Short mmCIF file of C-alpha atoms in Angstrom, two decimals:
data_model
loop_
_atom_site.label_atom_id
_atom_site.label_comp_id
_atom_site.label_asym_id
_atom_site.label_seq_id
_atom_site.Cartn_x
_atom_site.Cartn_y
_atom_site.Cartn_z
CA MET F 275 -7.46 -19.19 -20.75
CA THR F 276 -7.38 -17.70 -17.25
CA ARG F 277 -5.18 -14.64 -17.01
CA PRO F 278 -2.37 -14.68 -14.41
CA ARG F 279 -3.08 -12.63 -11.29
CA LEU F 280 -0.95 -9.50 -10.80
CA LEU F 281 -0.78 -7.43 -7.62
CA LEU F 282 0.17 -3.82 -8.45
CA VAL F 283 1.40 -1.64 -5.57
CA ASP F 284 1.97 2.05 -6.33
CA ASP F 285 0.81 5.07 -4.35
CA ASP F 286 0.43 7.31 -7.44
CA PRO F 287 -3.24 6.99 -8.54
CA LEU F 288 -2.43 8.04 -12.11
CA ILE F 289 0.33 5.45 -12.49
CA GLY F 290 -1.84 2.80 -10.86
CA GLU F 291 -4.73 3.51 -13.19
CA SER F 292 -2.52 3.66 -16.29
CA LEU F 293 -0.70 0.42 -15.52
CA SER F 294 -3.92 -1.37 -14.58
CA PHE F 295 -5.39 -0.40 -17.95
CA ALA F 296 -2.24 -1.23 -19.92
CA LEU F 297 -1.81 -4.66 -18.32
CA ALA F 298 -5.48 -5.67 -18.10
CA ARG F 299 -5.34 -7.53 -21.42
CA ASP F 300 -2.70 -9.96 -20.13
CA TYR F 301 -3.26 -10.00 -16.37
CA GLU F 302 -5.99 -9.92 -13.77
CA VAL F 303 -4.81 -6.80 -11.92
CA ALA F 304 -5.45 -5.90 -8.27
CA HIS F 305 -4.19 -2.45 -7.24
CA ALA F 306 -3.02 -1.33 -3.78
CA GLU F 307 -1.60 2.06 -2.84
CA ASP F 308 0.46 1.09 0.22
CA ARG F 309 1.93 -1.88 2.06
CA ALA F 310 -1.02 -2.37 4.42
CA SER F 311 -3.51 -2.43 1.54
CA ALA F 312 -1.36 -4.95 -0.34
CA ILE F 313 -1.28 -7.28 2.68
CA ALA F 314 -5.06 -6.90 3.08
CA ILE F 315 -5.56 -7.99 -0.54
CA LEU F 316 -3.38 -11.05 0.01
CA ARG F 317 -5.23 -11.98 3.19
CA SER F 318 -8.56 -11.66 1.40
CA GLY F 319 -7.65 -14.79 -0.52
CA LEU F 320 -5.89 -13.46 -3.63
CA VAL F 321 -2.73 -15.47 -4.36
CA PRO F 322 -1.02 -13.64 -7.23
CA GLU F 323 1.49 -15.18 -9.58
CA LEU F 324 3.17 -11.78 -10.00
CA ALA F 325 3.60 -8.58 -8.03
CA LEU F 326 4.66 -5.24 -9.54
CA ILE F 327 5.67 -2.85 -6.77
CA ASP F 328 7.13 0.58 -6.21
CA LEU F 329 9.76 1.07 -3.50
CA GLY F 330 8.78 4.60 -2.50
CA LEU F 331 5.53 3.95 -0.64
CA PRO F 332 3.73 5.82 2.16
CA PRO F 333 4.39 7.02 4.76
CA VAL F 334 7.87 8.03 3.48
CA GLN F 335 7.70 8.02 -0.32
CA ASN F 336 11.18 9.47 -0.83
CA LEU F 337 12.87 6.44 0.78
CA PRO F 338 12.79 2.80 -0.32
CA ASN F 339 12.36 1.32 3.18
CA GLU F 340 8.64 0.59 2.91
CA GLY F 341 9.11 -1.11 -0.45
CA PHE F 342 11.87 -3.32 0.94
CA LYS F 343 9.58 -4.33 3.80
CA LEU F 344 6.83 -5.11 1.30
CA ILE F 345 9.08 -7.54 -0.60
CA GLY F 346 9.55 -9.53 2.60
CA ASP F 347 5.84 -9.37 3.40
CA LEU F 348 4.83 -10.58 -0.05
CA LEU F 349 7.17 -13.56 0.09
CA ALA F 350 6.04 -14.43 3.62
CA HIS F 351 2.38 -14.39 2.57
CA ALA F 352 2.81 -15.90 -0.90
CA PRO F 353 6.24 -17.58 -1.23
CA GLN F 354 5.76 -18.49 -4.90
CA VAL F 355 4.97 -14.94 -6.06
CA ARG F 356 7.43 -13.42 -8.52
CA ILE F 357 8.17 -9.77 -7.70
CA VAL F 358 9.16 -7.11 -10.22
CA VAL F 359 10.17 -3.75 -8.78
CA LEU F 360 9.21 -0.69 -10.86
CA THR F 361 10.53 2.44 -9.20
CA GLY F 362 12.03 5.87 -9.64
CA GLN F 363 14.44 5.11 -6.79
CA ASN F 364 16.66 3.27 -9.23
CA GLU F 365 20.06 3.55 -7.57
CA GLU F 366 22.15 0.42 -8.16
CA SER F 367 22.31 -0.29 -4.43
CA ASN F 368 18.50 -0.32 -4.28
CA ALA F 369 18.30 -2.71 -7.21
CA ARG F 370 20.80 -5.10 -5.67
CA ARG F 371 19.17 -5.02 -2.27
CA ALA F 372 15.69 -5.61 -3.74
CA ARG F 373 17.02 -8.64 -5.61
CA ALA F 374 18.75 -9.98 -2.53
CA LEU F 375 15.48 -9.72 -0.61
CA GLY F 376 13.76 -11.83 -3.25
CA ALA F 377 12.69 -9.60 -6.14
CA ALA F 378 12.98 -11.32 -9.51
CA ASP F 379 13.69 -8.16 -11.50
CA PHE F 380 14.16 -4.40 -11.14
CA VAL F 381 12.86 -1.95 -13.76
CA PRO F 382 13.63 1.79 -13.39
CA LYS F 383 11.02 4.47 -14.06
CA PRO F 384 10.22 5.74 -16.56
CA CYS F 385 10.10 2.73 -18.85
CA GLU F 386 8.46 1.76 -22.09
CA PRO F 387 5.40 -0.51 -21.74
CA GLU F 388 7.08 -3.19 -23.84
CA VAL F 389 10.09 -3.28 -21.50
CA LEU F 390 7.76 -3.78 -18.55
CA ARG F 391 5.78 -6.49 -20.35
CA LYS F 392 8.97 -8.38 -21.11
CA ALA F 393 10.12 -8.15 -17.48
CA LEU F 394 6.78 -9.50 -16.26
CA ALA F 395 6.83 -12.28 -18.86
CA ARG F 396 10.34 -13.29 -17.76
CA ALA F 397 9.27 -13.38 -14.13
CA LEU F 398 6.17 -15.41 -14.96
CA GLY F 399 8.19 -17.83 -17.07
CA ALA F 400 10.57 -18.30 -14.17
CA GLN F 401 7.78 -20.04 -12.25
CA GLU F 402 8.46 -23.01 -14.51
CA ILE F 403 11.54 -23.62 -12.38
CA ASP F 404 9.29 -24.05 -9.36
CA ARG F 405 7.02 -26.43 -11.28
CA ARG F 406 9.99 -28.46 -12.50
CA GLU F 407 11.26 -28.59 -8.92
CA ASP F 408 7.94 -29.97 -7.73
CA GLU F 409 8.59 -33.10 -9.78
CA GLY F 410 11.48 -33.94 -7.45
CA ALA F 411 10.60 -31.83 -4.45
CA HIS F 412 11.52 -34.61 -2.04
CA THR F 413 15.16 -34.41 -3.16
CA LEU F 414 17.50 -32.09 -1.27
CA ILE F 415 20.36 -30.99 -3.48
CA GLY F 416 23.79 -30.94 -1.87
CA GLU F 417 26.46 -32.98 -0.17
CA SER F 418 27.76 -30.56 2.46
CA PRO F 419 27.95 -31.85 6.07
CA PRO F 420 25.00 -29.66 7.25
CA LEU F 421 22.80 -30.93 4.44
CA ARG F 422 23.81 -34.53 5.01
CA ARG F 423 22.85 -34.13 8.69
CA LEU F 424 19.50 -32.66 7.68
CA ARG F 425 18.91 -35.50 5.22
CA SER F 426 19.68 -38.03 7.96
CA GLN F 427 17.18 -36.35 10.28
CA ILE F 428 14.51 -36.48 7.59
CA ASP F 429 15.14 -40.19 7.04
CA LEU F 430 14.95 -40.77 10.79
CA TYR F 431 11.77 -38.77 11.44
CA ALA F 432 9.80 -39.46 8.25
CA ALA F 433 8.12 -42.69 9.39
CA SER F 434 6.83 -41.19 12.65
CA SER F 435 3.34 -39.76 13.05
CA PHE F 436 4.44 -37.22 15.68
CA PRO F 437 4.57 -33.49 14.85
CA ALA F 438 7.76 -31.90 13.53
CA LEU F 439 8.92 -28.28 13.66
CA ILE F 440 11.14 -26.95 10.88
CA GLU F 441 13.15 -23.80 11.60
CA GLY F 442 15.18 -21.78 9.16
CA GLU F 443 15.70 -18.42 7.53
CA SER F 444 13.36 -17.07 4.89
CA GLY F 445 14.03 -18.63 1.51
CA SER F 446 16.03 -21.56 2.87
CA GLY F 447 13.61 -24.27 1.70
CA LYS F 448 11.49 -25.21 4.73
CA GLU F 449 8.51 -26.37 2.67
CA ARG F 450 10.82 -28.57 0.61
CA VAL F 451 11.96 -30.25 3.82
CA ALA F 452 8.34 -30.69 4.92
CA PHE F 453 7.47 -32.35 1.62
CA ALA F 454 10.50 -34.62 1.90
CA LEU F 455 9.24 -35.75 5.32
CA HIS F 456 5.87 -36.53 3.76
CA HIS F 457 7.17 -38.19 0.61
CA LEU F 458 9.49 -40.55 2.48
CA SER F 459 6.84 -41.53 5.03
CA PRO F 460 4.17 -44.23 4.84
CA ARG F 461 1.79 -41.31 4.16
CA GLY F 462 3.55 -40.51 0.89
CA ARG F 463 0.55 -41.49 -1.26
CA GLU F 464 -1.87 -39.47 0.88
CA PRO F 465 -2.51 -35.70 0.48
CA PHE F 466 0.12 -33.11 1.34
CA LEU F 467 -1.62 -29.81 2.12
CA ALA F 468 0.18 -26.58 2.95
CA LEU F 469 -1.26 -23.51 4.65
CA ASN F 470 0.70 -20.31 5.19
CA CYS F 471 -0.64 -18.91 8.46
CA ALA F 472 0.54 -15.42 7.52
CA ALA F 473 -1.17 -15.46 4.14
CA ILE F 474 -4.79 -15.18 5.23
CA SER F 475 -6.76 -12.94 7.51
CA PRO F 476 -6.75 -14.02 11.18
CA THR F 477 -10.56 -14.26 11.01
CA LEU F 478 -10.32 -16.81 8.19
CA VAL F 479 -7.69 -19.08 9.72
CA GLU F 480 -10.15 -21.05 11.88
CA PRO F 481 -12.71 -21.87 9.14
CA THR F 482 -9.87 -22.62 6.73
CA LEU F 483 -8.27 -25.11 9.12
CA PHE F 484 -11.36 -26.66 10.68
CA GLY F 485 -14.09 -26.04 8.10
CA TYR F 486 -17.52 -24.57 8.85
CA ALA F 487 -21.21 -25.38 8.93
CA ARG F 488 -23.79 -23.76 6.71
CA GLY F 489 -24.83 -20.40 8.15
CA ALA F 490 -21.91 -20.30 10.58
CA PHE F 491 -21.14 -16.76 9.46
CA THR F 492 -22.12 -14.30 6.77
CA GLY F 493 -21.39 -15.81 3.40
CA ALA F 494 -21.32 -19.43 4.61
CA GLN F 495 -24.07 -20.57 2.28
CA GLN F 496 -23.06 -24.21 2.47
CA ALA F 497 -20.97 -26.42 4.72
CA LYS F 498 -17.30 -26.79 3.86
CA SER F 499 -14.53 -29.04 5.08
CA GLY F 500 -11.24 -27.59 6.31
CA TYR F 501 -7.59 -28.49 5.86
CA PHE F 502 -7.58 -30.97 8.74
CA GLU F 503 -10.38 -32.91 7.14
CA ASP F 504 -9.09 -32.63 3.56
CA ALA F 505 -5.62 -33.83 4.58
CA GLY F 506 -7.11 -37.17 5.58
CA GLU F 507 -4.29 -39.44 6.71
CA GLY F 508 -1.68 -37.37 4.89
CA THR F 509 0.39 -34.41 6.06
CA LEU F 510 -0.74 -30.88 6.93
CA PHE F 511 2.09 -28.36 6.66
CA LEU F 512 1.53 -25.15 8.64
CA ASP F 513 4.02 -22.55 7.46
CA GLU F 514 4.73 -19.36 9.44
CA ILE F 515 3.20 -21.02 12.51
CA GLY F 516 4.39 -18.09 14.63
CA GLU F 517 1.65 -15.99 12.97
CA LEU F 518 -1.15 -18.23 14.30
CA PRO F 519 -3.65 -16.03 16.21
CA ALA F 520 -3.49 -16.44 19.98
CA ASP F 521 -7.15 -17.49 20.28
CA LEU F 522 -6.58 -20.37 17.85
CA GLN F 523 -3.51 -21.76 19.58
CA PRO F 524 -5.54 -23.75 22.20
CA LYS F 525 -7.65 -25.27 19.42
CA LEU F 526 -4.58 -26.39 17.50
CA LEU F 527 -3.15 -27.78 20.74
CA ARG F 528 -6.30 -29.87 21.19
CA VAL F 529 -5.90 -31.39 17.72
CA LEU F 530 -2.26 -32.20 18.45
CA GLU F 531 -3.13 -33.85 21.76
CA ASN F 532 -6.06 -36.04 20.74
CA GLY F 533 -6.90 -35.26 17.11
CA GLU F 534 -10.25 -33.67 18.01
CA TYR F 535 -11.68 -30.53 16.44
CA GLN F 536 -15.01 -29.02 15.44
CA ARG F 537 -16.10 -27.16 12.35
CA VAL F 538 -17.02 -23.54 12.99
CA GLY F 539 -20.72 -23.45 13.86
CA GLU F 540 -20.94 -27.16 14.70
CA THR F 541 -20.99 -29.08 17.96
CA GLN F 542 -20.08 -32.41 16.40
CA THR F 543 -16.55 -33.50 17.29
CA ARG F 544 -14.43 -34.75 14.41
CA VAL F 545 -11.07 -36.50 14.51
CA SER F 546 -8.05 -35.67 12.37
CA ARG F 547 -5.50 -38.35 11.53
CA ALA F 548 -3.17 -36.06 9.60
CA ARG F 549 0.42 -35.54 10.66
CA ILE F 550 1.22 -31.92 11.52
CA VAL F 551 4.47 -30.39 10.30
CA ALA F 552 5.02 -26.71 11.14
CA ALA F 553 7.66 -24.21 10.06
CA THR F 554 8.85 -20.81 11.19
CA ASN F 555 11.61 -18.32 10.51
CA ARG F 556 11.07 -16.86 13.99
CA ASP F 557 12.65 -18.06 17.22
CA LEU F 558 9.59 -19.65 18.83
CA ARG F 559 11.42 -19.95 22.14
CA GLU F 560 11.71 -16.17 22.21
CA GLU F 561 8.04 -15.89 21.19
CA VAL F 562 7.16 -18.11 24.14
CA ARG F 563 9.24 -15.97 26.52
CA ALA F 564 7.54 -12.85 25.17
CA GLY F 565 4.11 -14.37 25.78
CA ARG F 566 3.11 -14.40 22.11
CA PHE F 567 3.15 -18.18 21.68
CA ARG F 568 1.92 -20.85 24.07
CA SER F 569 4.71 -22.90 25.60
CA ASP F 570 2.58 -26.09 25.67
CA LEU F 571 1.81 -25.69 21.96
CA TYR F 572 5.49 -25.13 21.19
CA HIS F 573 6.45 -28.32 23.02
CA ARG F 574 3.75 -30.31 21.22
CA LEU F 575 4.86 -29.01 17.83
CA SER F 576 8.56 -29.60 18.46
CA VAL F 577 8.59 -33.32 19.22
CA PHE F 578 11.04 -33.46 16.32
CA GLU F 579 13.01 -30.32 15.40
CA LEU F 580 14.79 -29.82 12.11
CA ALA F 581 16.98 -26.79 11.40
CA VAL F 582 17.39 -25.89 7.73
CA PRO F 583 20.89 -24.40 7.35
CA PRO F 584 21.28 -21.06 5.58
CA LEU F 585 22.89 -21.25 2.16
CA ARG F 586 26.01 -19.41 3.31
CA GLU F 587 26.91 -22.45 5.45
CA LEU F 588 26.66 -25.01 2.64
CA GLY F 589 30.04 -24.51 0.97
CA GLU F 590 30.29 -26.24 -2.43
CA ASP F 591 26.54 -26.90 -2.44
CA ARG F 592 26.24 -23.37 -3.80
CA MET F 593 27.90 -24.64 -6.98
CA ARG F 594 25.68 -27.75 -7.07
CA LEU F 595 22.58 -25.58 -6.77
CA LEU F 596 23.93 -23.28 -9.47
CA ASP F 597 24.34 -26.26 -11.81
CA HIS F 598 20.87 -27.57 -10.94
CA TYR F 599 18.95 -24.37 -11.58
CA ARG F 600 21.09 -23.36 -14.52
CA ALA F 601 20.19 -26.62 -16.28
CA ILE F 602 16.49 -26.29 -15.52
CA PHE F 603 16.17 -22.72 -16.72
CA ALA F 604 18.31 -23.28 -19.81
CA ALA F 605 16.02 -26.21 -20.72
CA LYS F 606 12.96 -24.04 -20.11
CA THR F 607 14.22 -21.32 -22.45
CA ALA F 608 15.74 -23.77 -24.97
CA GLY F 609 18.98 -21.82 -24.64
CA GLN F 610 22.55 -22.55 -23.64
CA PRO F 611 23.55 -22.27 -19.98
CA PHE F 612 25.98 -19.54 -18.96
CA GLU F 613 29.36 -20.24 -17.39
CA LEU F 614 31.28 -18.47 -14.63
CA ASP F 615 34.95 -17.63 -15.05
CA ASP F 616 37.39 -18.39 -12.22
CA LYS F 617 37.01 -15.05 -10.43
CA ALA F 618 33.22 -15.17 -10.71
CA ARG F 619 33.20 -18.72 -9.30
CA ALA F 620 35.32 -17.58 -6.36
CA ARG F 621 32.91 -14.68 -5.73
CA TRP F 622 29.92 -17.03 -5.98
CA LEU F 623 31.42 -19.30 -3.33
CA ALA F 624 32.26 -16.31 -1.11
CA TYR F 625 28.87 -14.59 -1.37
CA GLY F 626 26.62 -14.83 1.70
CA PHE F 627 23.25 -15.19 -0.13
CA PRO F 628 21.12 -13.28 2.41
CA GLY F 629 18.01 -14.43 0.51
CA ASN F 630 19.19 -18.07 0.58
CA VAL F 631 18.05 -20.51 -2.14
CA ARG F 632 15.28 -18.19 -3.30
CA GLU F 633 17.86 -15.49 -4.05
CA LEU F 634 20.17 -17.98 -5.77
CA LYS F 635 17.36 -19.09 -8.09
CA ASN F 636 16.56 -15.50 -9.05
CA ILE F 637 20.21 -14.75 -9.78
CA VAL F 638 20.44 -17.81 -12.03
CA ILE F 639 17.31 -16.73 -13.88
CA ARG F 640 18.68 -13.24 -14.52
CA LEU F 641 22.11 -14.49 -15.60
CA THR F 642 20.53 -17.04 -17.94
CA THR F 643 18.34 -14.33 -19.45
CA LYS F 644 21.22 -11.91 -19.97
CA TYR F 645 24.18 -14.19 -20.72
CA ALA F 646 22.86 -17.48 -22.15
CA GLY F 647 25.75 -19.30 -23.81
CA TYR F 648 28.34 -16.80 -22.57
CA THR F 649 30.93 -16.73 -19.81
CA VAL F 650 30.03 -14.42 -16.92
CA GLY F 651 32.87 -12.46 -15.37
CA LEU F 652 33.26 -10.94 -11.94
CA ALA F 653 31.83 -7.55 -12.93
CA GLU F 654 28.68 -9.04 -14.47
CA LEU F 655 28.10 -11.28 -11.48
CA GLU F 656 28.78 -8.52 -8.95
CA ALA F 657 25.98 -6.45 -10.50
CA GLU F 658 23.48 -9.13 -9.46
CA LEU F 659 24.61 -9.47 -5.85
CA ALA F 660 23.58 -7.55 -2.76
CA PRO F 661 25.89 -4.76 -1.56
CA ALA F 662 28.42 -5.93 1.01
CA SER F 663 26.54 -4.08 3.78
CA GLU F 664 23.39 -6.08 3.01
CA ALA F 665 24.96 -9.49 2.49
CA ALA F 666 24.87 -12.14 5.18
CA PRO F 667 28.16 -12.81 6.96
CA LEU F 668 30.35 -15.49 5.43
CA ASP F 669 31.41 -18.55 7.29
CA PRO F 670 35.22 -18.70 7.81
CA VAL F 671 35.75 -21.53 5.31
CA ALA F 672 33.90 -19.66 2.56
CA ARG F 673 35.92 -16.51 3.23
CA ALA F 674 39.19 -18.45 3.14
CA ARG F 675 38.18 -20.24 -0.08
CA ALA F 676 37.33 -16.94 -1.75
CA GLU F 677 40.66 -15.38 -0.83
CA LEU F 678 42.67 -18.40 -1.98
CA LEU F 679 40.82 -18.58 -5.31
CA SER F 680 40.91 -14.85 -6.00
CA GLY F 681 44.29 -15.00 -7.75
CA GLU F 682 45.67 -12.23 -5.55
CA PRO F 683 48.98 -12.75 -3.66
CA PHE F 684 48.31 -14.45 -0.35
CA SER F 685 50.31 -14.82 2.87
CA LEU F 686 48.96 -16.91 5.73
CA ASP F 687 51.36 -15.22 8.18
CA ALA F 688 50.07 -11.80 7.18
CA VAL F 689 46.45 -12.87 7.60
CA LEU F 690 47.12 -14.35 11.03
CA ARG F 691 49.01 -11.24 12.11
CA GLY F 692 46.10 -9.10 10.95
CA VAL F 693 43.58 -11.17 12.89
CA GLU F 694 45.74 -11.09 16.01
CA GLN F 695 46.22 -7.33 15.72
CA ALA F 696 42.49 -6.78 15.39
CA TYR F 697 41.77 -8.74 18.59
CA LEU F 698 44.58 -6.99 20.46
CA ASP F 699 43.25 -3.58 19.46
CA ALA F 700 39.67 -4.55 20.29
CA ALA F 701 40.62 -5.84 23.75
CA LEU F 702 42.66 -2.76 24.58
CA GLU F 703 39.87 -0.49 23.37
CA ILE F 704 37.25 -2.29 25.47
CA ALA F 705 39.58 -2.23 28.51
CA ASN F 706 40.48 1.44 28.00
CA GLY F 707 44.16 0.51 27.94
CA ASN F 708 44.01 -1.56 31.12
CA MET F 709 46.45 -4.40 30.39
CA THR F 710 45.13 -6.70 33.11
CA GLN F 711 41.56 -6.43 31.89
CA ALA F 712 42.61 -6.75 28.23
CA ALA F 713 44.58 -9.92 29.01
CA ARG F 714 41.58 -11.35 30.83
CA LEU F 715 39.33 -10.62 27.81
CA LEU F 716 41.79 -12.40 25.51
CA GLY F 717 42.27 -15.35 27.85
CA VAL F 718 46.05 -14.85 28.18
CA SER F 719 48.40 -13.68 30.90
CA ARG F 720 49.66 -10.09 31.05
CA THR F 721 53.16 -11.35 30.21
CA THR F 722 51.86 -13.06 27.07
CA LEU F 723 49.93 -9.94 26.10
CA TYR F 724 53.09 -7.79 26.44
CA GLY F 725 54.98 -10.28 24.32
CA ARG F 726 52.32 -10.26 21.60
CA LEU F 727 52.25 -6.47 21.52
CA GLU F 728 56.05 -6.22 21.31
CA ALA F 729 56.11 -8.80 18.51
CA ALA F 730 53.57 -6.66 16.68
CA GLY F 731 55.79 -3.60 17.06
CA ARG F 732 53.66 -2.03 19.76
CA SER F 733 54.97 -0.56 23.01
CA GLY F 734 53.38 -2.68 25.70
CA ALA F 735 55.15 -0.72 28.49
CA LYS F 736 53.52 2.54 27.45
CA LEU F 737 50.10 0.98 27.12
CA GLY F 738 50.44 -0.61 30.53
CA ALA F 739 51.88 2.37 32.38
CA SER F 740 48.51 3.47 33.71
CA ASP F 741 47.33 -0.06 34.40
CA PRO F 742 46.38 -0.18 38.10
CA GLY F 743 46.95 -3.91 38.23
CA GLU F 744 50.44 -3.50 36.77
CA ALA F 745 51.27 -0.67 39.16
CA ARG F 746 50.29 -2.83 42.14
CA GLY F 747 52.47 -5.67 40.79
#
């Protein structure tokens, strides 16, 4: 049986050699000593099932910044990879941030080999969730208004053959939306091919997309078709389209305009009948303004635009997704699903999920592993979430729901007074005490501003004494 591929990233040669030897029986190990080398390995064509990485990487080994960046890079280049962090920088805040960014597990150094093997096995087993999802990948789980709007757009655009551009944050499920477009279209029985433009070397993107003739370059010992040809009359999904090299953008534009392309090293013109669906977590409009992306290509790609909402905007769908993944992983492990108590449920609904659905899945996997058949309380759940400084901002409804469900005494009047006071203070600070300017910032008259300050127990007269506008009045 083929061994799973494991990308090991650690700058210590001794640790790298020891771990490579210890894990070679179970995994096909590729070792990199820094972030750039790891990306080079990915772009060479290796698509690992697992990655085992250190946080303290060059050029600043005593800080975790480079390791955090690597987590994002790995998931951008190989979204299905499961990442286990093995590091001596094992502060709880680092563990929680790594998990929020997409790491499946966090193992502090030093650790026993058996502990590490179990962590890797858990992460590898978690890929079963992705395989189970593939069986119903055209289904979007949720009933929130943003998701219903997205589902309506998919239904509306699916039958068309024009290109579509899917925008959304990392981990929000853009490929799932692309597959739903394909599955619900007349092309549903044709191939669905996906290429991550960030995952391969820029020099390999053209032959991968268009194919190549024998002898077109060193190593091209025989002719090979590309993704456009292999997709036939199906759908070609180009993820991370913002990473497409500038010299290839005119060639992609030509395919979009008339379907024509040529294999590398050939003069024969071929015609693609595949539908192009692209995705990005960048703002392509800004990329166009910065001169990094062709405006004509952007307009050709964005005939239809679909925005995948971040998880923090989906309200109760966070509970529906919890139920969905909890059931899948419990079935996979033949165990009992965990439950959340009332305070943990309130925290779950209030949490911003900066890593979106990908992060939610990883949290469910860890909770199922640790607390199968048990009720998870607030403290246990909090240990799996990103620190408040790292979490995405909550939408107002989620924040209100969390406060109302927390069980703590609540006063709407007090909350409204607090909000008003914050805006009053902010306006006065920005205006340096100038009442006229502060009133203008708040969109009220000076008389109303004085009244609000007096009601709040503040001396409006003193604050306004040096106000030039007031003095002139």
